[in-house]
């Protein structure tokens, strides 16, 4: 899941791919989260997802997650360790950052990988570097906004080659919570800020 040469963030397990790997997806009910769950499952991974509500947890289970953690009242590190018999996750796809970062490192297996794609909880974190060294952990991240047009074109081409066939073949599908006419963009933003959605909110331009 990911193409390094094109700049797509790699999400690989210990064997170089996701087959048999345990993947933790934070914000599993988000647009990115629902996609990540399906892509990981299609690649043979076992997925744990963190969610804000039981309803979102149910949605993630339907998408193929093996376990969901409602982060308000359960410890995702403990849940990952329980699922893996104390080994930890091979890959964590995190959108929170901040205080989650040190907890993410606790949840990783030896030679695990933390992939940072957002920092809704803050861009700064204090971590235990000795854990990173002892467990030979990898911390990586990516964002498209700062990339050049050429880089973005290469990524789009790689997605077309490696990812789009999965969608066309029905391995997974984007989750669309609702669509809105462009004139109702303010309504879409209000719904987005309300946080009850699962998947993407789409503006339709006619």
Short mmCIF file of C-alpha atoms in Angstrom, two decimals:
data_model
loop_
_atom_site.label_atom_id
_atom_site.label_comp_id
_atom_site.label_asym_id
_atom_site.label_seq_id
_atom_site.Cartn_x
_atom_site.Cartn_y
_atom_site.Cartn_z
CA UNK A 1 0.00 0.00 0.00
CA UNK A 2 2.04 2.88 -1.27
CA UNK A 3 4.62 3.49 -3.97
CA UNK A 4 7.87 4.94 -2.68
CA UNK A 5 9.33 5.98 -6.03
CA UNK A 6 6.30 8.13 -6.74
CA UNK A 7 6.22 9.72 -3.33
CA UNK A 8 3.25 7.85 -1.89
CA UNK A 9 3.73 7.18 1.82
CA UNK A 10 4.69 3.51 2.26
CA UNK A 11 2.49 1.44 4.54
CA UNK A 12 4.30 -1.87 4.63
CA UNK A 13 4.50 -4.64 7.15
CA UNK A 14 7.56 -6.64 8.20
CA UNK A 15 7.60 -8.65 4.98
CA UNK A 16 7.58 -5.61 2.71
CA UNK A 17 3.83 -5.60 2.15
CA UNK A 18 0.69 -5.57 4.27
CA UNK A 19 -0.19 -9.26 4.04
CA UNK A 20 -0.58 -10.47 7.63
CA UNK A 21 0.40 -7.10 9.10
CA UNK A 22 -1.54 -5.36 11.87
CA UNK A 23 -2.46 -1.78 10.93
CA UNK A 24 -3.83 0.82 13.33
CA UNK A 25 -5.80 3.63 11.67
CA UNK A 26 -6.62 6.63 13.85
CA UNK A 27 -9.77 8.48 12.82
CA UNK A 28 -11.06 5.36 11.12
CA UNK A 29 -14.42 6.88 10.15
CA UNK A 30 -12.93 9.86 8.32
CA UNK A 31 -12.66 10.02 4.56
CA UNK A 32 -9.01 9.02 4.67
CA UNK A 33 -9.62 6.51 7.45
CA UNK A 34 -12.39 4.64 5.64
CA UNK A 35 -10.21 4.43 2.54
CA UNK A 36 -7.17 3.28 4.52
CA UNK A 37 -9.15 0.54 6.26
CA UNK A 38 -10.42 -0.86 2.97
CA UNK A 39 -7.06 -0.65 1.21
CA UNK A 40 -5.29 -2.35 4.11
CA UNK A 41 -7.87 -5.13 4.32
CA UNK A 42 -7.69 -5.64 0.55
CA UNK A 43 -3.93 -6.06 0.98
CA UNK A 44 -4.38 -8.78 3.59
CA UNK A 45 -3.85 -6.74 6.75
CA UNK A 46 -5.67 -6.94 10.07
CA UNK A 47 -6.98 -3.49 10.97
CA UNK A 48 -7.65 -1.72 14.26
CA UNK A 49 -9.43 1.64 14.00
CA UNK A 50 -9.97 4.38 16.55
CA UNK A 51 -13.32 6.17 16.44
CA UNK A 52 -15.25 8.77 18.39
CA UNK A 53 -18.62 7.03 18.66
CA UNK A 54 -20.03 3.48 18.65
CA UNK A 55 -21.91 4.25 15.41
CA UNK A 56 -18.65 5.11 13.69
CA UNK A 57 -17.15 1.93 15.10
CA UNK A 58 -19.93 -0.10 13.54
CA UNK A 59 -19.24 1.56 10.19
CA UNK A 60 -15.54 0.68 10.41
CA UNK A 61 -16.33 -2.94 11.27
CA UNK A 62 -18.51 -3.13 8.17
CA UNK A 63 -15.56 -1.89 6.12
CA UNK A 64 -13.43 -4.77 7.39
CA UNK A 65 -11.74 -3.53 10.56
CA UNK A 66 -11.15 -6.41 12.96
CA UNK A 67 -11.42 -4.24 16.05
CA UNK A 68 -12.53 -0.68 16.81
CA UNK A 69 -11.61 1.44 19.80
CA UNK A 70 -13.83 4.27 21.02
CA UNK A 71 -11.05 6.54 22.18
CA UNK A 72 -13.16 8.42 24.74
CA UNK A 73 -13.41 5.42 27.03
CA UNK A 74 -10.89 2.79 25.89
CA UNK A 75 -7.10 2.70 25.58
CA UNK A 76 -6.08 2.00 21.99
CA UNK A 77 -2.57 0.90 23.03
CA UNK A 78 -4.00 -1.76 25.33
CA UNK A 79 -6.43 -2.88 22.63
CA UNK A 80 -3.66 -3.25 20.06
CA UNK A 81 -1.53 -5.21 22.49
CA UNK A 82 -4.47 -7.44 23.38
CA UNK A 83 -5.19 -8.18 19.72
CA UNK A 84 -1.56 -8.93 18.90
CA UNK A 85 -0.62 -10.86 22.04
CA UNK A 86 1.66 -8.04 23.17
CA UNK A 87 3.55 -7.70 19.88
CA UNK A 88 2.08 -4.38 18.73
CA UNK A 89 1.05 -2.93 15.38
CA UNK A 90 3.27 -3.13 12.33
CA UNK A 91 1.96 0.13 10.89
CA UNK A 92 0.11 3.08 12.38
CA UNK A 93 -1.51 5.64 10.10
CA UNK A 94 -2.04 8.67 12.32
CA UNK A 95 -3.88 11.92 11.74
CA UNK A 96 -3.76 13.24 15.31
CA UNK A 97 -0.13 13.85 16.29
CA UNK A 98 0.43 15.83 19.50
CA UNK A 99 0.08 13.70 22.62
CA UNK A 100 -0.92 10.70 20.51
CA UNK A 101 2.61 10.40 19.16
CA UNK A 102 4.22 8.88 22.23
CA UNK A 103 1.26 6.54 22.65
CA UNK A 104 1.54 5.50 19.01
CA UNK A 105 5.16 4.54 19.57
CA UNK A 106 4.10 2.44 22.56
CA UNK A 107 1.63 0.61 20.32
CA UNK A 108 4.18 -0.29 17.63
CA UNK A 109 5.83 -3.67 17.22
CA UNK A 110 9.57 -4.08 16.81
CA UNK A 111 10.54 -2.52 13.46
CA UNK A 112 7.10 -0.93 13.26
CA UNK A 113 6.32 2.17 11.24
CA UNK A 114 4.46 5.32 12.25
CA UNK A 115 3.09 7.17 9.23
CA UNK A 116 2.04 10.73 10.05
CA UNK A 117 -0.37 12.39 7.62
CA UNK A 118 -1.93 15.13 9.78
CA UNK A 119 -1.65 16.65 13.24
CA UNK A 120 -5.15 17.53 14.41
CA UNK A 121 -3.94 17.22 18.00
CA UNK A 122 -0.90 19.44 17.50
CA UNK A 123 2.29 19.55 15.44
CA UNK A 124 4.68 19.08 18.36
CA UNK A 125 5.27 16.04 20.52
CA UNK A 126 7.71 14.71 23.11
CA UNK A 127 8.88 11.16 22.40
CA UNK A 128 11.15 8.58 23.96
CA UNK A 129 13.99 8.20 21.47
CA UNK A 130 15.34 5.20 23.36
CA UNK A 131 12.16 3.32 22.41
CA UNK A 132 12.67 4.30 18.77
CA UNK A 133 16.21 2.94 18.92
CA UNK A 134 15.47 -0.22 20.92
CA UNK A 135 12.58 -1.25 18.69
CA UNK A 136 14.16 0.02 15.46
CA UNK A 137 11.07 2.08 14.72
CA UNK A 138 10.51 4.24 11.65
CA UNK A 139 8.67 7.57 11.81
CA UNK A 140 7.71 9.00 8.45
CA UNK A 141 5.10 11.31 6.97
CA UNK A 142 3.85 13.07 3.90
CA UNK A 143 1.70 15.90 2.66
CA UNK A 144 0.75 16.88 -0.86
CA UNK A 145 0.36 20.61 -0.35
CA UNK A 146 4.06 21.43 -0.39
CA UNK A 147 4.94 19.11 -3.27
CA UNK A 148 5.78 20.36 -6.73
CA UNK A 149 3.39 19.99 -9.65
CA UNK A 150 5.70 17.35 -11.12
CA UNK A 151 5.66 15.37 -7.85
CA UNK A 152 1.88 15.54 -7.68
CA UNK A 153 1.62 14.37 -11.28
CA UNK A 154 3.89 11.39 -10.52
CA UNK A 155 1.80 10.48 -7.50
CA UNK A 156 -1.43 10.74 -9.50
CA UNK A 157 0.09 8.48 -12.16
CA UNK A 158 1.12 5.90 -9.56
CA UNK A 159 -2.35 5.96 -8.03
CA UNK A 160 -3.85 5.42 -11.48
CA UNK A 161 -1.54 2.43 -12.03
CA UNK A 162 -1.52 0.77 -8.62
CA UNK A 163 -4.66 1.87 -6.80
CA UNK A 164 -7.36 2.65 -9.35
CA UNK A 165 -7.52 -0.95 -10.64
CA UNK A 166 -8.52 -2.04 -7.12
CA UNK A 167 -11.44 0.38 -7.19
CA UNK A 168 -12.48 -0.67 -10.68
CA UNK A 169 -12.24 -4.31 -9.62
CA UNK A 170 -14.46 -3.72 -6.61
CA UNK A 171 -11.82 -4.47 -3.95
CA UNK A 172 -12.95 -1.35 -2.14
CA UNK A 173 -14.93 1.82 -2.75
CA UNK A 174 -14.85 5.40 -1.49
CA UNK A 175 -17.33 6.01 1.32
CA UNK A 176 -19.51 9.05 0.58
CA UNK A 177 -21.50 10.29 3.56
CA UNK A 178 -23.46 12.89 1.60
CA UNK A 179 -23.38 15.09 -1.50
CA UNK A 180 -24.23 18.79 -1.65
CA UNK A 181 -24.72 21.26 -4.49
CA UNK A 182 -21.97 23.85 -4.59
CA UNK A 183 -24.44 26.49 -3.41
CA UNK A 184 -24.86 24.50 -0.16
CA UNK A 185 -21.14 24.45 0.66
CA UNK A 186 -21.83 26.16 3.98
CA UNK A 187 -24.15 23.31 4.96
CA UNK A 188 -21.44 20.80 4.09
CA UNK A 189 -18.96 22.65 6.30
CA UNK A 190 -21.41 22.70 9.18
CA UNK A 191 -21.97 18.96 8.86
CA UNK A 192 -18.23 18.40 8.67
CA UNK A 193 -17.65 20.41 11.83
CA UNK A 194 -20.48 18.51 13.53
CA UNK A 195 -18.36 15.37 13.31
CA UNK A 196 -21.17 12.84 12.85
CA UNK A 197 -20.23 11.91 9.29
CA UNK A 198 -18.58 8.70 8.11
CA UNK A 199 -16.44 9.05 5.00
CA UNK A 200 -16.35 11.99 2.63
CA UNK A 201 -18.66 14.95 2.08
CA UNK A 202 -18.80 15.81 -1.60
CA UNK A 203 -19.64 19.10 -3.31
CA UNK A 204 -21.29 18.57 -6.70
CA UNK A 205 -20.46 21.14 -9.39
CA UNK A 206 -22.89 21.15 -12.31
#
